[in-house]
XYZ file of C-alpha atoms in Angstrom:
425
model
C 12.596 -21.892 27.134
C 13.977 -19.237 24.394
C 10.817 -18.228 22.088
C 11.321 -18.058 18.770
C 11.388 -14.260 18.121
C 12.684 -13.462 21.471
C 15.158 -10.324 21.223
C 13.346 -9.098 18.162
C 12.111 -5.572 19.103
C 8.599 -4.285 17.419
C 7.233 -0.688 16.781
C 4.135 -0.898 16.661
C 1.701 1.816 14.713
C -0.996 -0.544 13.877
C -4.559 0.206 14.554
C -7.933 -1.897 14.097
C -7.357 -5.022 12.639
C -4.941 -5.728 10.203
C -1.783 -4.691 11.670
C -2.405 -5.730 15.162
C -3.609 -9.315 13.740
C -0.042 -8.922 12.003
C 1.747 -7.704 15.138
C -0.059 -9.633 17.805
C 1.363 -13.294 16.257
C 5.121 -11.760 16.026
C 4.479 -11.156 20.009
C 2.818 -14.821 20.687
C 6.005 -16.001 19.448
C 8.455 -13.710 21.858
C 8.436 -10.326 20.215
C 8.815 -7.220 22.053
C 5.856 -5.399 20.672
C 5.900 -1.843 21.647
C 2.109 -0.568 20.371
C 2.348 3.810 20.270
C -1.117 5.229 20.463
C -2.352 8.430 20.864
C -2.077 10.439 24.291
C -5.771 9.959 25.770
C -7.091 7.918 22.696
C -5.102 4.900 21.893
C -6.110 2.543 19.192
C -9.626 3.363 18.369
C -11.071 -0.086 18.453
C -10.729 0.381 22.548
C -14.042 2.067 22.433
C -15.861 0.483 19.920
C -18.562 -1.930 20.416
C -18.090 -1.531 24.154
C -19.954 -4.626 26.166
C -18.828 -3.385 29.174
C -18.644 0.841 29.923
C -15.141 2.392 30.270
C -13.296 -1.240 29.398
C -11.107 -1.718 27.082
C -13.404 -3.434 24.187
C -12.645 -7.413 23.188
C -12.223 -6.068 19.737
C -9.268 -4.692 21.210
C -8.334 -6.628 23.653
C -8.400 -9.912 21.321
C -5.954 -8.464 18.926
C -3.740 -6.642 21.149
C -2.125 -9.466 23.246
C 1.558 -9.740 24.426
C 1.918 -6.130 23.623
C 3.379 -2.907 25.675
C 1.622 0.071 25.172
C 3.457 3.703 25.247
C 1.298 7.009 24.927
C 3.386 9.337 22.103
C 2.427 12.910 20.599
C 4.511 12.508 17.130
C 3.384 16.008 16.223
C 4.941 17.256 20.000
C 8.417 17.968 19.086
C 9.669 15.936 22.350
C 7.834 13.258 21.227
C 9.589 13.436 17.557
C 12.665 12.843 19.568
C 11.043 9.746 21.714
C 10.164 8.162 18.134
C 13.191 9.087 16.543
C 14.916 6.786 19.736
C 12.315 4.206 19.744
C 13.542 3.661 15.566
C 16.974 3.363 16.707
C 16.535 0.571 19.224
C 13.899 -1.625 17.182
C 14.197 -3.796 14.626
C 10.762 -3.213 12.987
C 8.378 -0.660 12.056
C 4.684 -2.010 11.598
C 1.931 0.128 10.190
C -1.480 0.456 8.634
C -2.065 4.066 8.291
C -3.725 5.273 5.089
C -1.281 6.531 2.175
C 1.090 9.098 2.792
C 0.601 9.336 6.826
C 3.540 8.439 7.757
C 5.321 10.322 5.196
C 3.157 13.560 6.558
C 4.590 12.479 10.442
C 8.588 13.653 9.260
C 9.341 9.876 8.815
C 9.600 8.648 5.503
C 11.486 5.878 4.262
C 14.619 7.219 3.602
C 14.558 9.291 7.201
C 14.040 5.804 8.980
C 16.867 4.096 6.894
C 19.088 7.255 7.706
C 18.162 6.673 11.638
C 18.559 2.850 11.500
C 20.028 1.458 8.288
C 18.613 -2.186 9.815
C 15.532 -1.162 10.538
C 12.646 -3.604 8.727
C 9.473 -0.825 7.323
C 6.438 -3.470 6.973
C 3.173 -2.010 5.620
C -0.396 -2.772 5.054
C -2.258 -0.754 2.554
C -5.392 -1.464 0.816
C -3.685 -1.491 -2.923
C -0.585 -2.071 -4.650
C 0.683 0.552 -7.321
C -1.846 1.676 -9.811
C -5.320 3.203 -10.499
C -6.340 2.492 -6.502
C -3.619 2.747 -4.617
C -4.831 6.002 -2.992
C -8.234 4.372 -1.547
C -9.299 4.127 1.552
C -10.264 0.198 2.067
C -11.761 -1.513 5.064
C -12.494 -5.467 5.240
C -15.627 -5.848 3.041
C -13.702 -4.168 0.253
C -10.910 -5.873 0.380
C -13.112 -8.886 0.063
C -14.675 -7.473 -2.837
C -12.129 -6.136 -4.909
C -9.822 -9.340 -4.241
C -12.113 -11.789 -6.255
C -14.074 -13.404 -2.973
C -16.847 -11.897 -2.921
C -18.000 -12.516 -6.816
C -17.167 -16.225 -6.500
C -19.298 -16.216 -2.843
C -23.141 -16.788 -2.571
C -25.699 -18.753 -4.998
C -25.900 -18.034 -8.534
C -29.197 -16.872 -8.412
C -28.407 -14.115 -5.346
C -25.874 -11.439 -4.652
C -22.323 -11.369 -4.336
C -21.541 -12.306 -0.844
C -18.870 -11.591 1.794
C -17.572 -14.048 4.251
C -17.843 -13.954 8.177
C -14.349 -14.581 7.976
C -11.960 -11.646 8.300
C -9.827 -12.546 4.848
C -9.299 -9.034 4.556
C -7.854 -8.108 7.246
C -6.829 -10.658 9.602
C -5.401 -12.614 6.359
C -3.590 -9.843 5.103
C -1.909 -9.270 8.894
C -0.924 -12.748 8.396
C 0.850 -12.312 5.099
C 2.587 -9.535 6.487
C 3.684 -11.286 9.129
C 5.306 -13.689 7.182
C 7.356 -10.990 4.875
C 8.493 -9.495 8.094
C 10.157 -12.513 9.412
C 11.396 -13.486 5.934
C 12.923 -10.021 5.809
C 14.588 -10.568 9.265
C 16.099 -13.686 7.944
C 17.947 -12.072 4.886
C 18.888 -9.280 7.183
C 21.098 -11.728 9.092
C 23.028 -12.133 5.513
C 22.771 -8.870 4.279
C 23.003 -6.602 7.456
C 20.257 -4.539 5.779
C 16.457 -3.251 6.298
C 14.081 -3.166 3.674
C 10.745 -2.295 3.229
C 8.122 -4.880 3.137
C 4.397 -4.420 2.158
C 1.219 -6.239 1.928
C -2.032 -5.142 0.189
C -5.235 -6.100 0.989
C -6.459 -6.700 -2.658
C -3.580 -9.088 -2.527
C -3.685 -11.013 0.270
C -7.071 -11.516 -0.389
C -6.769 -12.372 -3.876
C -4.147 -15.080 -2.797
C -6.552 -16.740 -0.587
C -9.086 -16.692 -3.743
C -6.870 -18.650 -6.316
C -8.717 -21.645 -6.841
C -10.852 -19.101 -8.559
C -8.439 -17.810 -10.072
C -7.265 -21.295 -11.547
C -11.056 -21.629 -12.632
C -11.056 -18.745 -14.637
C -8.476 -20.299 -16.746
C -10.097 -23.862 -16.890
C -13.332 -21.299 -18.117
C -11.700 -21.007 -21.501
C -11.502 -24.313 -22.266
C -15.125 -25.948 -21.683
C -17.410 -25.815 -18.297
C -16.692 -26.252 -15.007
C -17.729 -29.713 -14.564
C -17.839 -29.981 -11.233
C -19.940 -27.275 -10.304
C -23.495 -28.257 -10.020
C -24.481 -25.717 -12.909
C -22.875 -28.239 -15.126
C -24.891 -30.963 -14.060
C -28.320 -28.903 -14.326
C -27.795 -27.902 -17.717
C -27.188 -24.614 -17.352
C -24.964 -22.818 -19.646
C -21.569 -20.782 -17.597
C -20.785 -17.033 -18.846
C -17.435 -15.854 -19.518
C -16.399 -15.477 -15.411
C -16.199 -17.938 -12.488
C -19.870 -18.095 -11.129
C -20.912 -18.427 -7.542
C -21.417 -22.315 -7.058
C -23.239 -21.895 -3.235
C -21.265 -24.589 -1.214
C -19.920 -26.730 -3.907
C -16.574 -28.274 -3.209
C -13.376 -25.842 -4.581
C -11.258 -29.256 -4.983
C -12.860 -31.028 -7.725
C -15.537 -33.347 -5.617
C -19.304 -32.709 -5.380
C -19.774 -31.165 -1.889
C -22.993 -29.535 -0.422
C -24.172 -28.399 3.293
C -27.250 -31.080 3.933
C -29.634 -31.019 6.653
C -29.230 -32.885 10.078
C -31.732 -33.329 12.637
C -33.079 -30.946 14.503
C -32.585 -28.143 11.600
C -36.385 -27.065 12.306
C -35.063 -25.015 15.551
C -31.084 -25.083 15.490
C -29.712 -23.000 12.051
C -26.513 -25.010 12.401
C -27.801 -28.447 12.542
C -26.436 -29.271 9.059
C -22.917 -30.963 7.822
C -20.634 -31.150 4.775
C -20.894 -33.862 3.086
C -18.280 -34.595 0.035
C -19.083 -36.995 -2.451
C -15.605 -38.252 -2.908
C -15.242 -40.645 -5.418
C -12.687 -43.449 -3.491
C -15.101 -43.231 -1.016
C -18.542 -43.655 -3.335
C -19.290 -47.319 -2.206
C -19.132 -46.864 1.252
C -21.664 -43.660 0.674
C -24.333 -46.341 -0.989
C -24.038 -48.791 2.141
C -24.710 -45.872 4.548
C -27.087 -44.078 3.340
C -29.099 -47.568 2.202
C -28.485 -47.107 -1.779
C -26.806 -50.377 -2.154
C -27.499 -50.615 -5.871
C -25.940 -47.900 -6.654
C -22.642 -49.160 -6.395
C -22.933 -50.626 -9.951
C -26.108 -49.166 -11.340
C -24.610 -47.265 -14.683
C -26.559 -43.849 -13.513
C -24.703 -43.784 -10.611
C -21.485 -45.614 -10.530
C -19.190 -43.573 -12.290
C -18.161 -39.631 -11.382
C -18.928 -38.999 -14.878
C -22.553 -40.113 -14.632
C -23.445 -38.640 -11.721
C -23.042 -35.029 -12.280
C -26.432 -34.576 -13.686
C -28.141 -36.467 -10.743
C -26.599 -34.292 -7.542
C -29.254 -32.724 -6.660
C -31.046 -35.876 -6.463
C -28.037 -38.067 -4.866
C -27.552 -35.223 -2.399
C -31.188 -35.107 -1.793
C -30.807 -38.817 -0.758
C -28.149 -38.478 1.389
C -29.969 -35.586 3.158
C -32.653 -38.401 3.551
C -30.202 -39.518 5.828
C -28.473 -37.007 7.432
C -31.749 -35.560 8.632
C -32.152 -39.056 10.504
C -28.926 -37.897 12.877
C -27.395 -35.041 14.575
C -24.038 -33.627 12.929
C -22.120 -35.054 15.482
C -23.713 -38.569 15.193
C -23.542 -38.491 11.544
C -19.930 -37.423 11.446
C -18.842 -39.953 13.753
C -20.731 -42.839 11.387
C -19.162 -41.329 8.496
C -15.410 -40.720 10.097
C -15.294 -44.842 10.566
C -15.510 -44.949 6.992
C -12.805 -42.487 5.648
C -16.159 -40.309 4.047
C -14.869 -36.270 4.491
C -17.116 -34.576 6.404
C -17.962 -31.840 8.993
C -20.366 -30.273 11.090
C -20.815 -26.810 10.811
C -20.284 -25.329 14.399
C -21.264 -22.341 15.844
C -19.399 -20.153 18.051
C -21.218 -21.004 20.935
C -20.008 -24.673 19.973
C -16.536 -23.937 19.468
C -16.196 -21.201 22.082
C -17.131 -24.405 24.413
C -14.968 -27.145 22.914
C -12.619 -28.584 25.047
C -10.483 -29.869 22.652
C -9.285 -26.533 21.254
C -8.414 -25.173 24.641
C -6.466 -28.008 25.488
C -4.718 -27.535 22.198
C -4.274 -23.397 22.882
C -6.815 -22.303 19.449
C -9.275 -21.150 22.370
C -7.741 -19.642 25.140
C -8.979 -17.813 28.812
C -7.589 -14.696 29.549
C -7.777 -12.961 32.529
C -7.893 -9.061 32.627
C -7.704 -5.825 34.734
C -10.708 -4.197 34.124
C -13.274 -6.712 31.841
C -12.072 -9.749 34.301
C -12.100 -13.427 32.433
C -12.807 -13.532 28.732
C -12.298 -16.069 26.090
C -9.779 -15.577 22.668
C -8.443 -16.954 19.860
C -4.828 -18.237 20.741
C -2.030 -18.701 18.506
C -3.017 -21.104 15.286
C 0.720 -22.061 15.038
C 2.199 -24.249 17.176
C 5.859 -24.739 17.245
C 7.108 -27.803 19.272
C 10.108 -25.744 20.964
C 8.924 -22.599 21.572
C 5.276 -22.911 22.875
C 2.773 -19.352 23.125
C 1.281 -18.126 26.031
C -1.349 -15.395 25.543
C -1.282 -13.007 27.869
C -3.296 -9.936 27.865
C -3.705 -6.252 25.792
C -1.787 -3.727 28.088
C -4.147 -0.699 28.957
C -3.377 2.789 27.169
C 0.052 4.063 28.197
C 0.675 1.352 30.679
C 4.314 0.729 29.881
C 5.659 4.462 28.932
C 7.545 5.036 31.937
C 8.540 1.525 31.430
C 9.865 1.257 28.098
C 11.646 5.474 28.251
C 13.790 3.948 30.983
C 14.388 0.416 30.448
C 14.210 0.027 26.400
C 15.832 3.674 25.532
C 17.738 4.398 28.787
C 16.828 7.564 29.720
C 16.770 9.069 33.161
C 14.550 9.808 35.285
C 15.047 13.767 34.894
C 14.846 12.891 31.335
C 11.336 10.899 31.566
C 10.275 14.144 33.493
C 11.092 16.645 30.931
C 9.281 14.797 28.536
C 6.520 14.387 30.785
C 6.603 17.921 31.054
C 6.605 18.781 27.225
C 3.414 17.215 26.909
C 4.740 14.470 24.479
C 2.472 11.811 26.556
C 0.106 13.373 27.416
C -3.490 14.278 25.665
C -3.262 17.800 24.300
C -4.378 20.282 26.062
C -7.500 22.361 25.103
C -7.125 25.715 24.987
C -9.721 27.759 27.269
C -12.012 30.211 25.467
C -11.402 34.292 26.338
């Protein structure tokens, strides 16, 4: 079966996270990814937070899948020439350097669309134009200076960052998506263009509910944080609301049994208001259906803490998985929160492909995230990070044609290989 980006030809200069997130989901669905690391190095994320000596890290490995991997000098002249090649027969540049690098490597923009006037430049920086767009940012940053972090967290505490990689992995995601949109228009226009995602941005995107409450700020309180119902007065920015529900419905994390020993034996529970009735008959609050302090949305805003506190009443009284199963029956939204242990274990989501088992080299068996898009004709199989330099013969020959007295001149240059320390006199 033809995959969907099959023929589609990747150069890939990404390192970390970002840009392999980006360029790891173009190869799930059938790109040749060509990743270029350093002679002797590689991407640096191969030796950090080893759990195994001399193996290829799973921070590595678990964003470098589907991927060839050639060793290239770009300073080595030969290896100038290799890259300058390598541009002509690929369809896409990916990269995540810092400002300016690869500008300071002989390959600007206009050299690349001199080379190969098709050729797709997609970029990840940390800013867009202006005051920043010079800084050096990493994940938490991102986070921080996109909006999420000052709406995350209780009112009363600090700012908080997510466990989830917004910054990076989200803004690999965007990119993704401009890439293949700019492959699409190339197939009208016959033309490459340069396509760019920054992290303030893609993080900032994922943040616009707050965004759309900063608005609603101007005109009255935010009603359906639980601030409002407490009586206490909102400033002039969004506030942190702890887990309160982004959509418009009371929401909190409650208590399940066994939360004495297990720190994720709790659940969301939304108070959804189609739903309210069928909330009173589980949790035993009959009267509540059509007592005036509690039948109405309205009304009820100054009494969540105490409602919730009810309903915890109950929740305590089962595990998350019991309770969500009670209240699944009746259309009440819900969900346990799961750990990774949990989900690392559910069968579910490797039958579905979100969890997959991948079998490598060195480390042996280990367990990833597979692809979270699933396209009925063109189905992904996840196959594992190549190690460093694995495919350079490979690729010299079969992806720019050169001979094997050619692939041993450059051999011989250097352009592959580590450089070479001088000895002291």
């Amino acid at each position: 079966m033809t995959k969907a980006l099959e023929g589609v030809r990747i150069l890939d200069f990404t390192h970390v996270q970002s840009g392999p997130t980006c360029t790891q989901l173009l190869a799930w669905f059938g790109a040749d990814v060509i990743k270029v690391e350093r002679p002797g190095v590689g991407d640096i994320t191969r030796g950090q937070l080893q759990d195994i000596p001399n193996v290829d890290s799973l921070y590595f490995t678990m964003l470098n899948h589907n991927k060839r991997s050639i060793t290239l000098d770009t300073k080595n002249p030969k290896g100038k020439e290799v890259l300058t090649e390598l541009i002509k027969k690929c369809d896409v540049l990916v990269e995540n350097f810092g400002p300016g690098v690869l500008d300071r490597m002989g390959f600007p923009w206009e050299k690349i669309q001199a080379i190969n006037p098709k050729m797709i430049v997609a970029s990840i920086k940390g800013f867009g134009p202006g005051p920043y767009e010079d800084c050096k940012v990493y994940e938490n940053v991102a986070q921080c200076t996109g909006g999420a972090a000052s709406t995350t967290g209780f009112r009363d505490g600090l700012p908080l960052v997510t466990g989830a990689q917004i910054g990076d992995s989200g803004t690999g995601l965007h990119l993704a998506l401009g890439i293949v949109t700019a492959l699409y228009q190339r197939t009208h226009s016959g033309k490459g263009q340069r396509v760019t995602a920054a992290m303030q941005d893609g993080v900032l995107n994922l943040a616009r509910v707050k965004l759309r409450d900063q608005q609603r700020l101007a005109h009255g309180p935010l009603k359906e944080y639980s601030q409002f119902g407490e009586g206490i007065p909102f400033g002039d920015a969004v506030p942190r609301a702890g887990n309160d529900s982004g959509g418009g419905q009371p929401g909190r994390i409650l208590k399940c049994k066994g939360w004495e020993t297990d720190p994720n034996a709790y659940i969301y529970f939304i108070t959804q208001a189609p739903v309210w009735e069928k909330i009173c008959d589980v949790i035993g609050e009959p009267s509540w259906k059509t007592d005036p302090n509690y039948a109405k949305p309205a009304v009820r805003l100054p009494r969540l803490n105490e409602i919730f506190g009810r309903i915890e009443q109950w929740t305590m009284t089962k595990t998350k998985f019991e309770a969500m199963e009670i209240l699944n029956k009746d259309d009440i939204p819900c969900g346990p929160i799961l750990s990774m242990k949990e989900i690392a274990e559910d069968q579910s989501l490797r039958a579905t492909g979100t969890v997959v088992e991948v079998d490598h080299p060195t480390r042996g068996k280990y367990i990833s995230v597979g692809n979270p898009i699933k396209l009925s004709d063109s189905p992904s199989e996840v196959e594992r990070s190549p190690l460093l330099g694995e495919h350079t013969d490979e690729i010299l020959r079969t992806v720019l044609g050169f001979s094997d007295h050619q692939v041993a001149d450059i051999h011989k240059s250097g352009a592959l290989d580590p450089p070479q320390k001088q000895a002291a006199e």
